[in-house]
Structures are given as C-alpha cells and as structure tokens.
XYZ file of C-alpha atoms in Angstrom:
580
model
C 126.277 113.204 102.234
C 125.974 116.108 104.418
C 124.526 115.943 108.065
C 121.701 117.788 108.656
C 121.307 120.266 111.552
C 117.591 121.568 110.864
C 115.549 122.125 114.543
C 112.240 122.599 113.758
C 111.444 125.168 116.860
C 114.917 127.069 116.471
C 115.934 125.784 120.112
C 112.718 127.253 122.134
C 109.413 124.585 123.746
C 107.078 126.500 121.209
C 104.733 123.807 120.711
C 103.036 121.452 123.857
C 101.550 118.209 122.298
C 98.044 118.049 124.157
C 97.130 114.611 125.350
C 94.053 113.669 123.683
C 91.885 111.116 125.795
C 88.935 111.115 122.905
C 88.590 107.820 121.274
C 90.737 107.548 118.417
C 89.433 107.496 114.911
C 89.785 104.861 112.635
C 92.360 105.101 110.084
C 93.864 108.048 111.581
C 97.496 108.970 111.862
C 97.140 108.262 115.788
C 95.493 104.802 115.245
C 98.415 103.921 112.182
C 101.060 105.022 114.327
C 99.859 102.783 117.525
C 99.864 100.179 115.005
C 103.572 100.356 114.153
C 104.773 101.123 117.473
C 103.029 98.016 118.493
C 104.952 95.987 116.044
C 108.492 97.546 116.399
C 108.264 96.443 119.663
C 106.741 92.851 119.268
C 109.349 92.512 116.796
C 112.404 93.731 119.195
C 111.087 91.902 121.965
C 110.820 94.890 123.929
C 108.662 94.438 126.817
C 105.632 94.362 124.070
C 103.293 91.934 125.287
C 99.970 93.932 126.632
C 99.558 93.777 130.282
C 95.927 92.582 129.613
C 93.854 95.804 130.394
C 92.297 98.533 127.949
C 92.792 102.384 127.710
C 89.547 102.891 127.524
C 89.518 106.214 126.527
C 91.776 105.319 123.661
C 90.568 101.763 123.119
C 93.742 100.113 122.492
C 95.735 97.286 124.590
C 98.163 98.624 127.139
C 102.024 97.808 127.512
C 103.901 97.319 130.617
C 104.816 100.493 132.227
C 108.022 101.983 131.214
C 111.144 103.200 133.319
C 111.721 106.895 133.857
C 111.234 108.910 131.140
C 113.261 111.633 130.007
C 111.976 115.511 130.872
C 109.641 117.118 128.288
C 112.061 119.539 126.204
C 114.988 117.531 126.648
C 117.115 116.145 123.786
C 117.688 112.245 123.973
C 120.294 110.713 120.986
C 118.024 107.897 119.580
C 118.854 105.261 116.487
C 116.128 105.130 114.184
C 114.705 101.295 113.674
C 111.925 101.923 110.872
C 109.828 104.064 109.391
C 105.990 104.524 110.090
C 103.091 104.478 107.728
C 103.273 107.761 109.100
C 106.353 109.296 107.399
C 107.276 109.637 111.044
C 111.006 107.696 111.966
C 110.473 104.888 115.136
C 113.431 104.462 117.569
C 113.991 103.111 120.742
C 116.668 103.929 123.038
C 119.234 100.884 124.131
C 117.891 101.667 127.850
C 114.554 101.635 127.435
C 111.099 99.862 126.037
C 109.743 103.251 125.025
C 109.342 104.223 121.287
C 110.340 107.889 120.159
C 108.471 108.723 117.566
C 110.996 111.732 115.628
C 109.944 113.037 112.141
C 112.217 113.735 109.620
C 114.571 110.900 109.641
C 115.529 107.875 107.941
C 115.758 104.464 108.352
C 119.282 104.037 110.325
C 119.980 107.167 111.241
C 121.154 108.278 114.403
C 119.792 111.900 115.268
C 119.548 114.403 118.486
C 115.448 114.538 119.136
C 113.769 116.698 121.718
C 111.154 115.338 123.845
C 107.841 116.615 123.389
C 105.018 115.085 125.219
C 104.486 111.214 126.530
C 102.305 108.832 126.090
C 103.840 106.191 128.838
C 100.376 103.784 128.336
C 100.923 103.441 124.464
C 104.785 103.382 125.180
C 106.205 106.023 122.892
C 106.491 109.561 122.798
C 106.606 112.659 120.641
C 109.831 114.683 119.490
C 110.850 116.849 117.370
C 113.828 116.638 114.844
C 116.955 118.786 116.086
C 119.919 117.325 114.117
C 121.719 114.126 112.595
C 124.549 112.453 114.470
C 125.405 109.637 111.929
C 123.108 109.629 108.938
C 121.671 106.308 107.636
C 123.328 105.122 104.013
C 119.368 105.789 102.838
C 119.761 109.413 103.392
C 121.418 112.317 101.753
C 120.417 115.678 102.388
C 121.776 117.055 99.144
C 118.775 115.634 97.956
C 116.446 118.342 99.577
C 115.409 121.119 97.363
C 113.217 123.219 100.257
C 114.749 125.797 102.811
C 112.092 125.183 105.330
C 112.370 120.984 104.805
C 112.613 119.543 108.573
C 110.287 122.647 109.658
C 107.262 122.551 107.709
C 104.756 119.948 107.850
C 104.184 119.396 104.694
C 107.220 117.147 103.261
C 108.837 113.959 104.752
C 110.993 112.447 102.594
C 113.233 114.788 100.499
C 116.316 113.417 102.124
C 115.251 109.830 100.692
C 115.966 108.281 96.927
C 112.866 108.178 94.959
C 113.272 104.477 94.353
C 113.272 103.859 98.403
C 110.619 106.342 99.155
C 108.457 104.187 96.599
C 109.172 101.191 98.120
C 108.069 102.543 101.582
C 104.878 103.359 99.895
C 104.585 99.325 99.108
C 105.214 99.117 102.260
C 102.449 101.126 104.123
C 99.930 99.549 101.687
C 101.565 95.809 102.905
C 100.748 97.138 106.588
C 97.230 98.682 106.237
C 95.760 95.296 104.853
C 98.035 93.015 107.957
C 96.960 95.522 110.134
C 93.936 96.804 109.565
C 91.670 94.402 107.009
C 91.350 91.676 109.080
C 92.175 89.027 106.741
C 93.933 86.230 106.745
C 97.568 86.816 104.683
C 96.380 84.115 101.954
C 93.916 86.226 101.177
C 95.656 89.181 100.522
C 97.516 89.186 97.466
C 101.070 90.846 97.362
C 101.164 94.218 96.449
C 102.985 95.601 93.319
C 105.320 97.834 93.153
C 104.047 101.310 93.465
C 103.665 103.446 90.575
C 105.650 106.329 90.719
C 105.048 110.197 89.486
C 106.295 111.199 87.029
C 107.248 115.072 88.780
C 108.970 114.753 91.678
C 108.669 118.273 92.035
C 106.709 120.656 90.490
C 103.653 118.447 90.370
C 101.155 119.811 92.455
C 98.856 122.105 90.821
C 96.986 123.374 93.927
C 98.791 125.142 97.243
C 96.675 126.614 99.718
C 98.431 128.625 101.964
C 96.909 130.728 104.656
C 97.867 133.212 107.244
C 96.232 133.738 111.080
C 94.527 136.430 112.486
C 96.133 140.023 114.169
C 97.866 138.991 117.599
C 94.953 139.827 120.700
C 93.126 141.279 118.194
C 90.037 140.458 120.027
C 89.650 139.156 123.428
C 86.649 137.513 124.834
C 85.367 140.492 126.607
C 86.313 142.908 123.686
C 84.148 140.204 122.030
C 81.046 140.343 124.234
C 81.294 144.169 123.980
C 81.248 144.080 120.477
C 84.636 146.089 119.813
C 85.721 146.228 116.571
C 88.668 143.451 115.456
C 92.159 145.348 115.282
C 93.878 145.096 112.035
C 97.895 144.083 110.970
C 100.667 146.179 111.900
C 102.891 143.829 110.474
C 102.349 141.296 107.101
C 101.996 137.757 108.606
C 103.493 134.608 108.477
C 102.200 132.967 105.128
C 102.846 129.391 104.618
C 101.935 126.378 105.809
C 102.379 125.188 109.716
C 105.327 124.026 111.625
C 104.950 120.426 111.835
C 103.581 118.911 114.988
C 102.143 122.855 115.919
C 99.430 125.215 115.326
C 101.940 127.948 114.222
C 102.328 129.480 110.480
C 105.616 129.075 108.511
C 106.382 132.134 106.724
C 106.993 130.286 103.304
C 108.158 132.668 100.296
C 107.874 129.496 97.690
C 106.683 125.951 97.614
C 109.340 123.426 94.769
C 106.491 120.775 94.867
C 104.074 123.465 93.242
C 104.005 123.595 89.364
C 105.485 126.602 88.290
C 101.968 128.504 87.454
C 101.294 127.806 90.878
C 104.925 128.536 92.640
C 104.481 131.948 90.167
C 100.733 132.804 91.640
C 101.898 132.126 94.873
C 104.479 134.935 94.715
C 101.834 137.201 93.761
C 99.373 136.769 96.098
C 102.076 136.864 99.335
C 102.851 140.290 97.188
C 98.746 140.798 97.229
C 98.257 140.722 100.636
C 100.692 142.415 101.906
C 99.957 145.750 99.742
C 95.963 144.984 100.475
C 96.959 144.326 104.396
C 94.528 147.046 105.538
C 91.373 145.075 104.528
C 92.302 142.318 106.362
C 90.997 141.841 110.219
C 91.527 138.246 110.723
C 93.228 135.482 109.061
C 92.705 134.088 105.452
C 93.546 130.823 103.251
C 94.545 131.303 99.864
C 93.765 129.405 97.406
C 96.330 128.491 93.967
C 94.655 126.449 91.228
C 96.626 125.902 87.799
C 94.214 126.156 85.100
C 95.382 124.717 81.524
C 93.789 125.873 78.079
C 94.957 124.030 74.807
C 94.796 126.440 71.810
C 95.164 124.850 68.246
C 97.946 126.149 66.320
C 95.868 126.814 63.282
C 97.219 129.610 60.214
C 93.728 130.776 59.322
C 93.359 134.283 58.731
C 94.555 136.616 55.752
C 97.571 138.149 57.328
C 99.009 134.336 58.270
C 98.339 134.217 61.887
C 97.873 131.579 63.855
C 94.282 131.443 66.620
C 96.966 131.426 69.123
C 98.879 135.023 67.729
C 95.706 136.745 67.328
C 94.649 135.414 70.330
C 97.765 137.363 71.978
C 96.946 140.175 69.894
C 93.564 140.645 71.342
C 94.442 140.271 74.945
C 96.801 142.830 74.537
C 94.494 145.137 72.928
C 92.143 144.789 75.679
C 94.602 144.659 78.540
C 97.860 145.707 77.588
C 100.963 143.528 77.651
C 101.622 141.101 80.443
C 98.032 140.125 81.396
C 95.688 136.866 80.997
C 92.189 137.507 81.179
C 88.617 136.108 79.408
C 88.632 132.825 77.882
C 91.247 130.274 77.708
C 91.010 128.992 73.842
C 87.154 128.929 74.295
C 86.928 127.348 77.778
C 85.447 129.200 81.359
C 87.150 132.356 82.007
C 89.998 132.763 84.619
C 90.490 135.557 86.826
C 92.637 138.259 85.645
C 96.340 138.060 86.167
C 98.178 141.587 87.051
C 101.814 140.282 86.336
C 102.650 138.563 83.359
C 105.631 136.543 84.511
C 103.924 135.773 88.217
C 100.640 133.996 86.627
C 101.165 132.492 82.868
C 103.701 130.306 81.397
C 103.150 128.952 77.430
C 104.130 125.422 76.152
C 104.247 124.493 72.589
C 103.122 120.720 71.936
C 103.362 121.101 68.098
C 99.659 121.263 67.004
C 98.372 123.202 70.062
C 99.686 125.723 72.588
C 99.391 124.933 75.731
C 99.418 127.789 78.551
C 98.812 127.557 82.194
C 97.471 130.245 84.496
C 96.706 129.932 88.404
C 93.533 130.717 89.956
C 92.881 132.259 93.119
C 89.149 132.534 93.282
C 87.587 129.779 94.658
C 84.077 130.385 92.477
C 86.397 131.128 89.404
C 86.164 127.917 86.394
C 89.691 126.096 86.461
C 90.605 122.908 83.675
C 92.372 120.558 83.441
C 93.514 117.566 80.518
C 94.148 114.175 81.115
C 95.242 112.695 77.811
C 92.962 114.102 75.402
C 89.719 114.295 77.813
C 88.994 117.951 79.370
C 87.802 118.806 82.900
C 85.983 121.669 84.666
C 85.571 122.431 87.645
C 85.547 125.150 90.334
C 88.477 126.009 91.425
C 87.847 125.739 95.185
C 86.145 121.952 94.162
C 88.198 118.596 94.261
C 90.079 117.146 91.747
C 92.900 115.324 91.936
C 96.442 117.337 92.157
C 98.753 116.109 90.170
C 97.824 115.700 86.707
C 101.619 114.429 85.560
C 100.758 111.161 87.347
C 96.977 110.909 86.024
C 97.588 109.726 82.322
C 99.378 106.274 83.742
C 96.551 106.347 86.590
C 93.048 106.047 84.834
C 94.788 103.956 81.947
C 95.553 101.402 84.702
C 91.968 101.772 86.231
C 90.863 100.931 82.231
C 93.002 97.702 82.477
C 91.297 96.232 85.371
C 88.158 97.303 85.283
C 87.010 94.682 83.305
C 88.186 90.859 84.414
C 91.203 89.500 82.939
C 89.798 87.199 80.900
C 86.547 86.453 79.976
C 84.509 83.292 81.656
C 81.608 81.528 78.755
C 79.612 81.039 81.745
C 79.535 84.848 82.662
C 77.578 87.648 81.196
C 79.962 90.755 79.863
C 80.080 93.885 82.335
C 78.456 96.482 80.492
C 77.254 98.624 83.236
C 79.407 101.216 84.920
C 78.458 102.788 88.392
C 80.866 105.371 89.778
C 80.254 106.420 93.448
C 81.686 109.574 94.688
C 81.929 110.454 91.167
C 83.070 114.051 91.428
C 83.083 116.261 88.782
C 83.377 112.832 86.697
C 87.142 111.728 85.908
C 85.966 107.682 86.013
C 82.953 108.061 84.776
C 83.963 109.824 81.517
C 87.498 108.358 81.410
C 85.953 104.957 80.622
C 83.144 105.561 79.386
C 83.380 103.947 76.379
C 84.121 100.124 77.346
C 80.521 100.520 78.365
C 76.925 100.596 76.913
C 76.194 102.908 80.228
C 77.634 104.647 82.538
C 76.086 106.134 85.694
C 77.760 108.833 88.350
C 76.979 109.338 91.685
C 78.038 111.921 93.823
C 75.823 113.730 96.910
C 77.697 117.477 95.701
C 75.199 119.078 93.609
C 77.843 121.359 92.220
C 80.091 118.418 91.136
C 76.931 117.010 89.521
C 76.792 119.861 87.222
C 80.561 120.122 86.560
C 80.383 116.344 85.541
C 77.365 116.819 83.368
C 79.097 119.754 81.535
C 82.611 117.966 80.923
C 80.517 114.442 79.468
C 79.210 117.104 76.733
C 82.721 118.780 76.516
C 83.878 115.281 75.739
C 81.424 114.795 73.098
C 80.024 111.497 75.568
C 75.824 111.198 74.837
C 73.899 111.493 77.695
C 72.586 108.038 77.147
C 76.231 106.804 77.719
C 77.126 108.742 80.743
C 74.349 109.583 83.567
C 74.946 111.478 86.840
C 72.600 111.397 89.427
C 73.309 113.833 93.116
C 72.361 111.169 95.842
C 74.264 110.271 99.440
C 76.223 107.636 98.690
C 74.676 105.743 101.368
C 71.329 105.490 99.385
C 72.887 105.016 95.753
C 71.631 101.656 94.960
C 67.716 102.707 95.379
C 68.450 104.852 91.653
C 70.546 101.987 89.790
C 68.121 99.427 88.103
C 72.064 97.868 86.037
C 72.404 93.981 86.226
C 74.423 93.168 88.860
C 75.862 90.315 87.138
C 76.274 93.160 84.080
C 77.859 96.159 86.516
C 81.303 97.291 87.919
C 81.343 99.385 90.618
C 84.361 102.462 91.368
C 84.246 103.968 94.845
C 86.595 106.542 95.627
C 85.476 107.735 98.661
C 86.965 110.820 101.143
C 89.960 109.750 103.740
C 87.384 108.237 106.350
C 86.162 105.117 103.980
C 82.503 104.465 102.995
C 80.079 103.907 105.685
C 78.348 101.158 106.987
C 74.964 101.597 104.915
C 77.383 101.814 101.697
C 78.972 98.977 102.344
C 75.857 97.050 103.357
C 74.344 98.073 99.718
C 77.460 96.950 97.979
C 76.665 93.603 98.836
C 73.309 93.673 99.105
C 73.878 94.864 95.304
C 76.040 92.520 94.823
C 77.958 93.859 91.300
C 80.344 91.660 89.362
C 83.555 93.456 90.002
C 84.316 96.586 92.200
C 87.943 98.634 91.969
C 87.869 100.717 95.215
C 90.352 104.116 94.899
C 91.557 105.410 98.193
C 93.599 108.351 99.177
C 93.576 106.418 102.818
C 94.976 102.902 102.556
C 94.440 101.659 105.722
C 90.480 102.940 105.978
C 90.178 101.079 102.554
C 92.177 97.874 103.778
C 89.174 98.357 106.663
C 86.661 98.818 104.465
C 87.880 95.553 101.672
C 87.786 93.081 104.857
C 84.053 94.031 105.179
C 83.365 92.847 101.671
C 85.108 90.158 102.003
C 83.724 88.944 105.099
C 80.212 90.732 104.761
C 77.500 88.860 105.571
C 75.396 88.410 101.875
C 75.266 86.423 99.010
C 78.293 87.912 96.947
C 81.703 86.785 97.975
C 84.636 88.159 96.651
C 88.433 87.689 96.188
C 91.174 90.739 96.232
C 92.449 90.162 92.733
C 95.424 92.675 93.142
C 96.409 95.916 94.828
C 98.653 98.490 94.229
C 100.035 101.929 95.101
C 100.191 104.918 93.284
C 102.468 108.559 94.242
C 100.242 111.478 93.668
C 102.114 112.983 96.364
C 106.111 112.535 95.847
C 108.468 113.705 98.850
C 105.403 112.696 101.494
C 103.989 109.661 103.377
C 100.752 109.889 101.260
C 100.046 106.921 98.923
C 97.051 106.378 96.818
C 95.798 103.081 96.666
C 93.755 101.092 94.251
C 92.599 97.330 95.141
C 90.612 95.552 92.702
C 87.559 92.799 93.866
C 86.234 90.075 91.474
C 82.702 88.364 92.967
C 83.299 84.435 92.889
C 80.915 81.831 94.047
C 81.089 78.678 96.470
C 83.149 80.134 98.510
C 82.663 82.359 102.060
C 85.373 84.035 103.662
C 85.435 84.636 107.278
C 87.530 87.046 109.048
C 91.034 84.663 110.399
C 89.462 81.527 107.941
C 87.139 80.144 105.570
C 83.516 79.414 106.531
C 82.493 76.595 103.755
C 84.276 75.306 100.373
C 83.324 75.019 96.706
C 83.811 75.529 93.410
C 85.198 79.194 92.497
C 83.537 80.951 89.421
C-alpha cells in the first residue's frame, strides 16, 4: 500500500464553504450527513445528547457547544471512525466532541485535513483531504486508476476493494430506513447484499463535462450598458469541479466512461478548443454512447455480409474513418470526424455490435438491454450503465409478482408504471401481463416510449402510455386494484404528497418502488406503511444495486405486498389480525 499525498486545493484557501441558514431539504446530502454525525457521536459518547433547543433555521436538535475550534485553513491530524452515507470519512479528534467531516478517506485511516468552514451548532466541520499519515488496512491507493482522484468530485472510493465498497452500499440503505422511514426495526426487513456492476470502470455511457465562462468577461455595469461579452484568450478548464468548490477541473479523460465515451470526450476537448472563437460564455457538453446491432448476414452475390457493405457504403459517402446515417436501420447519429475518437466495433457472433458517442442533445441515441431496444434523445434520461441493467430488470421481473400465489387472491394482471420514462419497466415486463400502462408527465419521453413498445414488437393493447403529472395518475387508470402492481421510480426528491395519498387511496396489490435516493424512498415507504387508508402493507425485501461503482451512489429497490388485518403505526402497531 502506498500513502497517498493528494491536496485537493494544491496548498492555497481556494474554496470558502458558505454557511447556509435555509432549511435543509429532505434527503439531502446536508440532512444524511447530520444524520450520521449525530450517531457517531451518540455512539462514542461524545457530548451527543441535544441541549434541548432547535436551530431553527436548520430544523435539527442542537449539541452542547464545543471547545475552541481550530482556525479555518488550518490542517488538524484526525483518525477516521466511519464512513457517511455520504462517501464523506467522519472523525473526531481525541480532544474534542467535534466531528470533521474529510472526504476521501477510509475507514481507519489517519490523514492530515484542512479546516474549511464550521458548523459549531451541528458539531462538525468541513475539510478538505491533504494527505494520509497511516492508511487504514481497507485502503490501498494502488487501487486508483484516475490522476485527478482526491481532487475531483466525482469519485469516492477508488482507494476501497469492490467487495467493501459494496458492503458500505448495504450499509447506507440499513441507515436511510433507521434513520429516515420512521419505522419500527421489526418492520424493516434486512437488506441483501447489494448487487454489484458488473464494470467497475468503463461503465458509464454518459459524461457531461462543461467549461465556465471568459474571466470578467462582463461586469454588471458592462451588463446594464449592453457591452458585448469578451471571448477566450486561453482554452478553459474542461472537466468536472473540484470537490467541495465551484471551480472546473481541467480533466483530459474520465476511466469510469465507456470507451466510446472516454474516445468522444477527447474529441470534443479537441473541438472546442479549435472552435474557441465562437464561444462567449461557458458550455456543458454532452457524451452519449449510442449502440447499433447489425446482423452478420452473407446475402449478396459477391459474399458480403450487411455489416461489410454497410462499411463499404459509409466509406463511399464519407471516406474512411467516419460514422454517419443510420446505425443498422435505427435513428441516425451525428457525424463522427475521427474514426478512432468516436466508434469502436464488437463482434457477438451473429451480429456486430458498434458503439458511437453522441454529442447533440436533440440527436436519437440506443441502447439494448438483453434483447429489448431503446430510444431516446440523447440529452433525455436513461439509466447509465447498461453493464449492470441485464441483472437489474430481471430482478425487478422476479418480484414483481408475489412469491407465491394465495387461492384466496386474484392474479396481478395489471401493470402501472409511474415515471415511466422513455419505458424500460413498462416494456421490460410487459409480458407477465394482460396490460400494461406508462405514466410519465414528459411528453417527449411519452413518444420515445411509444416508439420503442413498437420497436419491440409489444401491441398497443399490451403496453399503454399516457403523459400525466404523476400526482394526478390514478384519475386515467380504471385496473383492479386487487389485479394491479404498481413501479415508481421517481427523481432524487421522492414522490409527493398527492402521489402518495393516491397510492393508497388506490390501493394496488403490490408496489416495487426504484430509487436513485435511498433515504427519500426509506421517507417515502414509512408513509405507506403508516398512511392513513384502507391498504396496509408490509416491506417484503429491499436491496441495493451499483449503477455507480467507485461513488457513494446506490440504487435502491424495496418491494411492498398489501396485507389485511393489520395497521402499522409509526414506533408500533395500531390493531391486530389475521395477515392475508
């Protein structure tokens, strides 16, 4: 093991924390964090009983007041107790009852931390990463495969063993629902073990890297004059920002990309710089992989295959070392001007497989999980990292339906997916149901859904999509309830109130809830659990999966069965019976 002696600002107090006094937002990093500072120090015994009042502005209990701190932009030598839900390392110095909250670290290490702002009422403060003193066994930095690891923001864990940073992901789910669901523990089932990715790198086929604005190009009163924005004199920083900062990392190549998308981003930093002049203020970029499948099929008199004469005719009409038009019949891609820097080609036997990346937003990008196809725009959402999505919907097909099958109970045949997207549920299970409806409020992800069900030969009467709000679904579903599942996978801040309220005034049989934000969705599962309706329901089991290797994130799905005779309250049980 090697010690590592990254500093994220290269020495200098670049970046000054600002103390927010707005309420914090549910399920945000700020509210997670409090959360686990709260409990490293109950558990330590460190001063961590509340002193009885409120920050108001913050709305969260406040802790005796500390000792002296140390000066902002000092470096203090702190252990590291635990990690956070986070990805952020939690250590307190032997001297004090004040948590130091230092990204970058492990479990047991010992590192040098600068102080960068206080929060003395929530008893912990911000740092950032200098060096390692004595590293933890858990880390070894020959594992880290990035130059600007420990600097950029968007990595945590490269230093860690895949097997522990999966385990930390069990973890953070285990903490969302004892923190943040509001149930009792024997209602919470334990988690399994989280499902890793297949990639550990190389999995994530969409970067978006962007670059600020000319330096003073504009003041406020050139502004109110009207004066004209100055240009570059110089090709920015292009990259992704410092962690903890609002400054751009200048970052040349990204080794959690796929390599269409490592390859495009290469030739767009080479893009902007020789199209600098037509740039007066900053820009994101956007790189999409795109995937086309063409059959390897001998079908013409001279013995070539659709893919050869494919490369024959795209060489006629562009000359070597381009991709453009259509990708083995699918939308068309942008054109490539380098062919090493945009196209790759993999042969699976009966089909070539080649993948391009997209840098217009408007521009028709696809993707396959298993054998299904997807379109969508390339600026629109879908889910980015397609190594880990084969494992992912099967397991959504294995407990969508209950595990066994009660006499007493009709069969589900009724499918309702909210936030449907451009339709990966919806389609992906399509058939274990007699219909399927998909509900999104995006208009454009509507239409992408609609086309994909007839590029996946799925009959309309089998798979409906309807663009509604979410929050007013239910009024366009006339399913069973007893007969109907419901998916939700909603954005990071949960489903709202009126969703919820709906759900179980809807009452389906079954609901498996997808969440990119565990602890809004352990939130959001308390509700219908404790709701106040007719349905009640049991967590039948939860689990993690790792879209996003080498970071905190975890994607979590937690599966509901209705039951009857029995009402759950939040801390008990309001009345007993017979469970269905």
């Amino acid at each position: 093991m090697t010690k590592n002696t990254f500093s994220s600002h290269n020495g200098r107090p670049a970046k000054r924390h600002k103390v927010d006094r707005t309420p914090i937002k549910e399920g945000s990093n700020e509210e997670v964090l409090l959360a686990d500072i709260r409990n490293l120090l109950a558990a330590q015994s460190i001063n961590a009983l509340p002193t009885g009042k409120v920050d108001n502005a913050a709305g969260i209990p406040l802790f005796a007041e500390p000792g002296p701190l140390p000066e902002r932009f000092t470096e203090v030598q702190v252990k590291i107790s635990a990690l956070s839900s986070t990805g952020d390392g939690l250590g307190v110095l032997s001297s004090s009852d004040h948590v130091y909250v230092v990204p970058f670290t492990a479990a047991g290490d010992t590192v040098t931390a600068k102080v960068i702002t206080h929060f003395p009422k929530q008893s912990y403060s911000l740092t950032d990463f200098v060096r390692v003193v004595e590293p933890s066994p858990r880390r070894d930095d020959s594992r880290i495969k990035c130059p600007y690891f420990a600097k950029c923001s968007g990595c945590q864990f490269q230093m860690l063993s895949y097997e522990d940073q999966l385990a930390h992901k069990k973890t953070i789910i285990e903490k969302a629902y004892r923190n943040f669901s509001g149930l009792i523990p024997e209602y919470i089932p334990s988690v399994e073990n989280t499902l890793g990715s297949p990639l550990q790198y190389g999995y994530r086929t969409k970067l978006t890297p962007h670059f600020d604005g000319p330096p003073g190009s504009r003041n406020r009163k050139d502004r109110r004059n009207g004066a004209e924005r100055k240009g570059f004199e110089d090709v920015p920083s292009i990259g992704f920002m410092v962690k903890g900062t609002r400054r751009t990392l200048d970052i040349e190549d990204c080794p959690i990309g796929t390599e269409a998308v490592r390859m495009g981003m290469k030739r767009e930093r080479q893009r902007v710089a020789e199209e600098l002049g037509k740039y007066k203020r900053g820009a994101t970029l956007l790189l999409r992989e795109s995937t086309g499948r063409i059959p390897k099929t001998i079908d013409d008199e001279h013995g070539k295959s659709s893919h050869d004469r494919r490369k024959d005719a795209k060489r006629e009409r562009h000359g070597p070392g381009t991709s453009n038009g259509l990708l083995g019949g699918e939308p068309p891609v942008v054109q490539a001007t380098e062919h090493e820097a945009s196209f790759r080609s993999n042969d699976y036997g009966d089909y070539i497989e080649e993948k391009t990346c997209i840098t217009d937003s408007n521009a028709t990008s696809t993707e396959y999980v298993d054998n299904f196809i997807f379109s969508n725009k390339a600026g629109a959402f879908f889910q980015n990292n397609n190594s880990i999505l084969s494992k992912f919907t099967a397991y959504i097909r294995d407990h969508i339906l209950p595990p066994s099958h009660d006499s007493k109970e009709k069969p589900i045949r009724y499918l309702i997916d909210a936030y449907s997207g451009s339709g990966l549920f919806t389609i992906t299970l399509s058939s274990l149901f007699s219909s399927s409806t998909g509900i999104d409020i995006a208009e454009a992800s509507i239409t992408s859904a609609r086309l994909n069900a007839r590029a996946n030969n799925i009959p309309e009467r089998n798979a409906t999509f309807i663009a509604a709000d979410a929050a007013a679904l239910f009024k366009e579903i006339t399913y069973p309830p007893d007969e109907t599942v419901v998916v939700i996978d909603p954005p990071r801040k949960g489903c709202d109130n009126a969703f919820l309220s709906q759900l179980l005034c809807f009452a389906p049989r079954r609901v498996v809830y997808v969440s990119c934000n565990v602890h809004t969705q352990a939130r959001d599962v308390g509700v219908l659990i404790t709701g106040n309706s007719d349905a009640e329901y049991r967590l039948e089991s939860l689990r993690g999966f790792d879209f996003f290797p080498q970071t905190g994130h975890v994607e979590g799905v937690a599966v509901l069965n209705r039951h009857r005779g029995v009402r759950v309250t939040i801390g008990g049980v309001e009345g007993e019976g017979e469970t269905g």
